[in-house]
Short mmCIF file of C-alpha atoms in Angstrom, two decimals:
data_model
loop_
_atom_site.label_atom_id
_atom_site.label_comp_id
_atom_site.label_asym_id
_atom_site.label_seq_id
_atom_site.Cartn_x
_atom_site.Cartn_y
_atom_site.Cartn_z
CA MET A 1 -152.55 -76.35 37.62
CA GLY A 2 -149.26 -76.85 35.94
CA VAL A 3 -145.77 -78.54 36.52
CA LYS A 4 -145.13 -76.57 39.82
CA THR A 5 -147.42 -78.50 42.19
CA GLU A 6 -147.14 -80.74 45.55
CA THR A 7 -145.99 -84.36 44.47
CA PHE A 8 -149.53 -86.05 46.15
CA LEU A 9 -151.36 -83.75 43.37
CA LEU A 10 -148.95 -84.49 40.29
CA LEU A 11 -149.27 -88.18 40.68
CA SER A 12 -153.05 -87.47 41.03
CA LEU A 13 -152.94 -86.45 37.70
CA LEU A 14 -151.41 -89.54 36.42
CA ILE A 15 -153.63 -91.40 37.90
CA VAL A 16 -157.12 -89.64 37.08
CA GLY A 17 -155.73 -87.33 34.07
CA GLY A 18 -156.21 -83.34 34.15
CA GLY A 19 -153.19 -81.03 33.70
CA HIS A 20 -151.52 -79.96 30.95
CA SER A 21 -148.35 -79.46 29.52
CA THR A 22 -146.36 -76.86 30.92
CA PRO A 23 -142.74 -75.82 29.93
CA VAL A 24 -140.11 -75.26 32.93
CA THR A 25 -139.17 -71.55 33.22
CA TRP A 26 -135.20 -70.37 35.07
CA SER A 27 -137.54 -68.59 37.22
CA ASP A 28 -139.98 -72.15 37.33
CA ARG A 29 -136.65 -73.64 38.76
CA VAL A 30 -134.88 -70.19 40.72
CA GLU A 31 -137.93 -70.92 42.75
CA ALA A 32 -137.92 -74.34 43.16
CA LEU A 33 -134.43 -73.69 44.63
CA GLN A 34 -136.23 -71.45 47.48
CA GLU A 35 -138.24 -73.22 48.25
CA HIS A 36 -136.82 -76.51 48.42
CA GLY A 37 -133.09 -75.19 49.07
CA GLN A 38 -129.95 -76.16 47.25
CA VAL A 39 -130.94 -77.37 43.39
CA GLY A 40 -129.10 -81.42 43.38
CA GLN A 41 -129.42 -84.31 41.47
CA PRO A 42 -130.30 -87.68 42.50
CA SER A 43 -127.45 -90.42 42.94
CA ALA A 44 -126.66 -92.47 38.91
CA SER A 45 -125.37 -95.17 41.28
CA GLY A 46 -127.86 -97.81 42.52
CA PRO A 47 -127.61 -100.64 45.29
CA TYR A 48 -126.48 -103.40 43.57
CA GLU A 49 -123.27 -104.30 41.56
CA THR A 50 -123.93 -105.31 38.29
CA SER A 51 -122.74 -108.32 35.69
CA TRP A 52 -122.46 -108.91 32.00
CA GLU A 53 -123.04 -111.91 29.94
CA LEU A 54 -123.41 -113.30 26.22
CA VAL A 55 -126.47 -114.86 24.90
CA ASN A 56 -127.00 -116.26 21.86
CA VAL A 57 -130.46 -114.83 20.63
CA SER A 58 -132.41 -116.68 17.38
CA GLY A 59 -135.64 -114.34 15.75
CA LEU A 60 -132.81 -111.36 15.21
CA VAL A 61 -132.94 -110.48 11.67
CA SER A 62 -130.70 -106.83 11.51
CA GLY A 63 -127.75 -108.58 10.69
CA SER A 64 -124.49 -110.10 11.47
CA TYR A 65 -124.82 -110.60 15.16
CA HIS A 66 -127.31 -112.89 16.60
CA ASP A 67 -126.48 -112.40 20.50
CA ALA A 68 -127.42 -110.29 22.81
CA TRP A 69 -125.88 -108.46 26.27
CA VAL A 70 -127.24 -109.37 29.63
CA ILE A 71 -126.38 -106.97 31.75
CA TYR A 72 -128.23 -107.40 35.54
CA PRO A 73 -127.83 -107.18 39.27
CA SER A 74 -125.58 -109.12 40.69
CA GLY A 75 -123.17 -109.97 43.95
CA THR A 76 -124.67 -110.73 47.51
CA GLU A 77 -127.02 -108.09 47.75
CA ALA A 78 -128.97 -109.17 45.01
CA SER A 79 -129.22 -113.23 45.36
CA ASP A 80 -132.31 -114.44 45.20
CA LYS A 81 -134.12 -111.15 44.29
CA THR A 82 -135.82 -110.63 40.46
CA PHE A 83 -135.97 -107.63 38.86
CA PRO A 84 -137.38 -106.08 36.27
CA LEU A 85 -136.54 -105.90 32.18
CA LEU A 86 -135.54 -103.47 30.02
CA SER A 87 -134.67 -103.89 26.26
CA PHE A 88 -132.03 -101.73 25.06
CA ALA A 89 -131.87 -100.48 21.35
CA HIS A 90 -127.65 -98.98 20.42
CA GLY A 91 -127.45 -95.96 18.26
CA LYS A 92 -126.02 -96.80 14.43
CA ASP A 93 -122.88 -98.00 14.06
CA ALA A 94 -122.26 -99.12 17.75
CA GLY A 95 -123.77 -102.58 17.92
CA GLY A 96 -121.64 -105.63 17.51
CA THR A 97 -117.93 -105.27 19.46
CA ALA A 98 -119.14 -101.87 20.00
CA LEU A 99 -121.82 -101.47 22.46
CA LYS A 100 -120.39 -102.51 25.55
CA PRO A 101 -117.65 -99.96 25.20
CA SER A 102 -120.03 -97.64 24.34
CA TYR A 103 -122.74 -97.70 26.76
CA THR A 104 -120.87 -99.12 29.76
CA THR A 105 -122.20 -96.21 31.77
CA ILE A 106 -125.22 -95.64 31.32
CA LEU A 107 -126.15 -99.05 31.16
CA GLU A 108 -124.54 -100.55 34.50
CA ALA A 109 -125.84 -97.22 36.15
CA ALA A 110 -129.51 -98.49 35.16
CA ALA A 111 -128.67 -102.57 36.15
CA SER A 112 -127.33 -101.11 39.61
CA PHE A 113 -130.73 -99.70 40.29
CA GLY A 114 -132.99 -103.69 40.03
CA PHE A 115 -133.23 -104.05 36.48
CA VAL A 116 -132.04 -107.20 34.31
CA ILE A 117 -131.20 -105.84 30.46
CA ILE A 118 -130.74 -107.22 27.29
CA ALA A 119 -129.37 -105.35 24.24
CA PRO A 120 -129.43 -107.14 21.12
CA ARG A 121 -125.62 -106.47 19.21
CA SER A 122 -126.92 -106.53 15.74
CA CYS A 123 -126.94 -103.90 13.47
CA PRO A 124 -123.09 -103.88 14.28
CA GLU A 125 -122.92 -100.81 11.16
CA HIS A 126 -125.33 -98.88 8.87
CA TYR A 127 -128.95 -97.71 10.09
CA CYS A 128 -131.49 -101.18 10.05
CA THR A 129 -135.15 -100.14 9.60
CA ASN A 130 -136.44 -103.31 11.32
CA PHE A 131 -134.37 -102.84 14.49
CA TYR A 132 -137.57 -102.59 16.55
CA LYS A 133 -138.08 -105.77 15.72
CA ASP A 134 -135.02 -107.15 17.40
CA GLN A 135 -135.96 -105.00 20.46
CA LEU A 136 -138.78 -107.16 20.68
CA GLN A 137 -137.37 -110.16 19.71
CA CYS A 138 -134.73 -110.21 23.20
CA ILE A 139 -138.27 -109.82 25.37
CA THR A 140 -139.66 -112.72 23.62
CA ALA A 141 -136.50 -114.84 24.04
CA ALA A 142 -136.05 -113.66 27.14
CA LYS A 143 -139.20 -114.67 28.23
CA GLU A 144 -139.21 -118.35 26.62
CA GLY A 145 -136.66 -119.22 28.68
CA LEU A 146 -132.96 -117.95 27.37
CA ALA A 147 -129.75 -119.99 28.85
CA SER A 148 -128.84 -117.44 30.87
CA THR A 149 -128.09 -116.84 34.57
CA GLY A 150 -128.93 -113.23 34.42
CA LEU A 151 -132.78 -114.17 32.51
CA GLU A 152 -132.86 -116.52 35.26
CA SER A 153 -133.62 -113.60 38.15
CA VAL A 154 -136.31 -111.78 35.88
CA ASP A 155 -139.54 -110.52 37.53
CA TRP A 156 -142.00 -111.42 34.83
CA SER A 157 -145.14 -110.57 36.93
CA LYS A 158 -143.82 -107.05 35.90
CA SER A 159 -143.88 -105.05 32.67
CA VAL A 160 -141.25 -104.27 30.95
CA GLY A 161 -139.42 -100.94 29.90
CA ILE A 162 -137.32 -100.33 26.67
CA PHE A 163 -135.14 -97.60 26.11
CA GLY A 164 -132.38 -96.76 22.84
CA HIS A 165 -130.25 -94.46 21.83
CA SER A 166 -130.07 -92.92 18.64
CA MET A 167 -131.08 -95.17 15.91
CA GLY A 168 -132.20 -97.21 18.96
CA GLY A 169 -134.18 -94.12 19.62
CA ALA A 170 -135.92 -94.63 17.00
CA ALA A 171 -136.06 -98.05 17.28
CA THR A 172 -138.15 -97.72 21.02
CA MET A 173 -140.43 -94.89 19.62
CA ILE A 174 -141.81 -97.79 16.97
CA SER A 175 -141.86 -100.49 20.07
CA ALA A 176 -143.54 -97.99 22.39
CA GLY A 177 -146.00 -98.89 19.56
CA LYS A 178 -146.44 -102.40 19.76
CA ASP A 179 -148.79 -104.79 21.51
CA GLY A 180 -148.07 -108.43 23.60
CA TYR A 181 -145.40 -107.22 24.80
CA ASP A 182 -146.38 -105.71 28.55
CA ILE A 183 -144.16 -102.62 27.69
CA ALA A 184 -145.00 -100.23 30.29
CA ALA A 185 -142.46 -97.64 29.63
CA ALA A 186 -139.97 -95.79 26.87
CA PHE A 187 -136.72 -93.68 27.54
CA PHE A 188 -136.02 -92.52 23.48
CA LEU A 189 -132.43 -91.06 24.10
CA HIS A 190 -131.89 -88.48 21.47
CA PRO A 191 -133.84 -90.72 18.43
CA TYR A 192 -132.16 -90.45 14.75
CA TYR A 193 -136.18 -90.66 13.62
CA THR A 194 -139.65 -89.59 15.38
CA VAL A 195 -141.67 -91.63 13.14
CA HIS A 196 -144.15 -93.65 14.65
CA ALA A 197 -144.40 -91.01 17.25
CA GLU A 198 -148.12 -91.12 16.98
CA ASP A 199 -148.09 -94.80 17.68
CA ILE A 200 -146.77 -94.51 21.01
CA LYS A 201 -148.85 -95.85 23.98
CA VAL A 202 -146.88 -95.97 27.25
CA PRO A 203 -145.47 -92.91 29.94
CA ALA A 204 -142.10 -91.66 28.14
CA VAL A 205 -139.76 -89.59 28.20
CA HIS A 206 -137.89 -87.76 25.29
CA GLY A 207 -134.21 -86.30 25.53
CA THR A 208 -132.34 -84.70 23.94
CA GLY A 209 -129.46 -81.54 23.87
CA SER A 210 -128.81 -78.26 22.46
CA SER A 211 -125.44 -79.05 21.15
CA ASP A 212 -126.60 -82.37 18.72
CA GLN A 213 -126.53 -81.74 15.14
CA ILE A 214 -126.90 -85.55 14.60
CA CYS A 215 -130.47 -85.13 15.61
CA PRO A 216 -131.29 -81.54 16.14
CA ALA A 217 -133.49 -81.10 19.56
CA GLU A 218 -136.43 -79.48 17.56
CA GLU A 219 -136.93 -82.60 15.63
CA VAL A 220 -136.98 -85.07 19.08
CA LYS A 221 -139.93 -81.90 20.58
CA ASN A 222 -141.54 -82.41 17.16
CA GLY A 223 -142.01 -86.45 18.22
CA PHE A 224 -143.16 -84.87 21.86
CA ASP A 225 -145.81 -83.25 20.03
CA ALA A 226 -146.99 -85.82 17.96
CA ASN A 227 -147.36 -88.22 21.12
CA PRO A 228 -150.37 -88.88 22.04
CA PHE A 229 -149.85 -91.06 24.95
CA TYR A 230 -149.80 -89.09 29.33
CA PRO A 231 -147.95 -88.86 30.69
CA LYS A 232 -144.66 -87.70 28.79
CA VAL A 233 -141.84 -85.51 29.62
CA PHE A 234 -139.33 -83.65 26.87
CA ALA A 235 -136.22 -82.69 28.21
CA GLU A 236 -133.58 -81.00 26.01
CA ILE A 237 -129.85 -80.53 28.12
CA GLU A 238 -128.47 -77.57 27.73
CA GLY A 239 -125.14 -78.37 25.21
CA ALA A 240 -125.43 -81.91 25.75
CA THR A 241 -124.24 -83.29 22.32
CA HIS A 242 -125.62 -86.41 20.19
CA LEU A 243 -123.32 -88.32 22.22
CA GLU A 244 -124.34 -87.54 25.84
CA PRO A 245 -125.82 -90.83 27.01
CA ASN A 246 -122.30 -92.94 25.47
CA SER A 247 -119.53 -93.65 27.74
CA SER A 248 -116.68 -91.86 26.10
CA GLY A 249 -116.53 -88.53 22.87
CA GLY A 250 -117.78 -85.44 22.84
CA ARG A 251 -118.90 -83.79 25.76
CA ASN A 252 -120.98 -86.04 27.38
CA LYS A 253 -121.16 -85.77 31.51
CA HIS A 254 -123.36 -88.51 31.23
CA ARG A 255 -126.69 -85.95 32.31
CA TRP A 256 -129.01 -89.10 31.32
CA ASP A 257 -128.09 -91.41 33.66
CA ALA A 258 -129.93 -90.91 36.81
CA TYR A 259 -132.63 -90.59 35.45
CA VAL A 260 -133.21 -93.84 32.86
CA PRO A 261 -133.75 -96.03 35.94
CA ARG A 262 -136.38 -93.25 37.15
CA LEU A 263 -138.82 -93.91 34.72
CA PHE A 264 -139.14 -97.57 34.83
CA MET A 265 -138.40 -97.69 38.73
CA CYS A 266 -141.84 -95.06 38.74
CA HIS A 267 -144.19 -97.13 36.46
CA LEU A 268 -142.11 -100.93 36.75
CA ASN A 269 -141.82 -100.71 40.47
CA GLY A 270 -144.74 -98.08 41.57
CA ASP A 271 -142.03 -95.61 42.77
CA SER A 272 -143.66 -93.03 43.85
CA ASP A 273 -139.93 -90.83 45.80
CA ALA A 274 -138.95 -92.34 41.65
CA CYS A 275 -142.39 -90.75 39.68
CA ASP A 276 -141.50 -87.36 41.45
CA LEU A 277 -138.07 -87.38 39.44
CA ILE A 278 -139.62 -87.62 36.26
CA TYR A 279 -142.56 -85.95 37.05
CA GLY A 280 -142.33 -83.58 40.34
CA SER A 281 -140.65 -80.35 40.94
CA THR A 282 -138.64 -81.34 43.31
CA SER A 283 -135.11 -79.81 43.64
CA ASP A 284 -133.88 -82.80 42.05
CA SER A 285 -136.30 -84.12 39.48
CA LEU A 286 -135.50 -83.88 35.98
CA CYS A 287 -136.57 -80.17 35.19
CA TYR A 288 -135.72 -78.03 38.22
CA THR A 289 -132.44 -80.35 38.89
CA ASP A 290 -129.23 -78.05 38.27
CA ILE A 291 -128.37 -79.90 35.38
CA GLU A 292 -129.72 -76.76 32.69
CA MET A 293 -131.78 -77.20 30.25
CA THR A 294 -132.74 -75.52 26.90
CA ASP A 295 -136.36 -76.57 27.43
CA CYS A 296 -138.43 -79.17 29.44
CA GLU A 297 -141.61 -80.50 29.71
CA VAL A 298 -143.72 -82.19 31.71
CA SER A 299 -147.41 -83.28 30.23
CA VAL A 300 -149.98 -84.84 32.15
CA GLY A 301 -152.71 -85.02 29.94
CA GLY A 302 -156.22 -83.83 29.68
CA ALA A 303 -159.44 -85.97 30.90
CA GLY A 304 -160.39 -88.42 27.90
CA ASP A 305 -156.91 -88.70 27.38
CA ARG A 306 -154.75 -91.66 26.59
CA ASN A 307 -153.68 -91.70 30.45
CA ASP A 308 -151.70 -94.96 31.85
CA GLY A 309 -153.59 -95.72 34.11
CA THR A 310 -151.05 -96.79 37.25
#
C-alpha cells in the first residue's frame, strides 16, 4: 500500500502502523488531478485575527535577549477560547529585533488557525548550538505561568508542537528527541544540520527546497532517512531557496504557510482533514498540491516501527 490510498486507509495506517515509504511522482500528481479535479492549495489564512506580545523569559542560555514574542489568536472570534501552544526557533542571524520582520508571515499564518506561539529572541546572531534549550525553556516557562495575555489562552490539556527554520530547524530536531515537554509533532524548515535525527520521537515534516544552497536538500533528506519515527514526510519544493519561510527576501513564495499549521491541527487537535492535507492524496495534500515538488515522500512506517499511536 503506497501513498495514494483513500484517506481513511491512510489514517488507519497512522493509527496501527503498516505501509511503507513511497515517493510521489509527477504521474501520481497527474492522476490525482484527474481523480479529484483541479489541483490547488489549502488556505494559509485561518479564522482568527492575531496579536503580538513581548514577554520576559528567564533561563534562556543563548545570549543577548532574555525574552520571546508571543503570537496568539485575538479579536472577537478568539474571545473565551483556548488554544494549543507551539514553540518556534528562528534561523541564524534572525533573532533579536530581526525575528518579527523575518517571520511575520509564517507565524501569523500559524497563529490564525488557533495556536499560541512562543518564539525566543535569544541568539540574535551567529550559530548557537544550545538554542534548542531556549525553545524548550519557553515551553517550560509558559507552563509555569509567564505574565502574558496571549499565554493565558493556552490549552494545557493538549500537547505542544515545535517548529523552526535553519538553525532553528536544527534546534527543533534536537528538541523533537527530548522527553518531558509533551511534544506531539515537529516541522523542520530547511534545517541547518540534521544531527540527532535518529533521536526524533514525534511525527515530523522535513521541508526543504531544490535551490537551497545554504542547507542543501540532500542533507535534509539524509535527516529524513535517519528519522526512525513514523509518520514522517519529506518535501522538497522545486525552486525554493533557503529563505522560503521568511517574510521577505529571495524567491520565497510562502509555500509552507498553509501546511505548518495543518501538521499541528492533525496531531494536537486530532483534525482528520488536516491529517489528510499532510499525509493524504487529495488534490490539495502536501505531496499532490500544485506546488511543484522536486521530491515528496510520505512514510507511515511498518509493523514494529515507532509510531505516534494516535
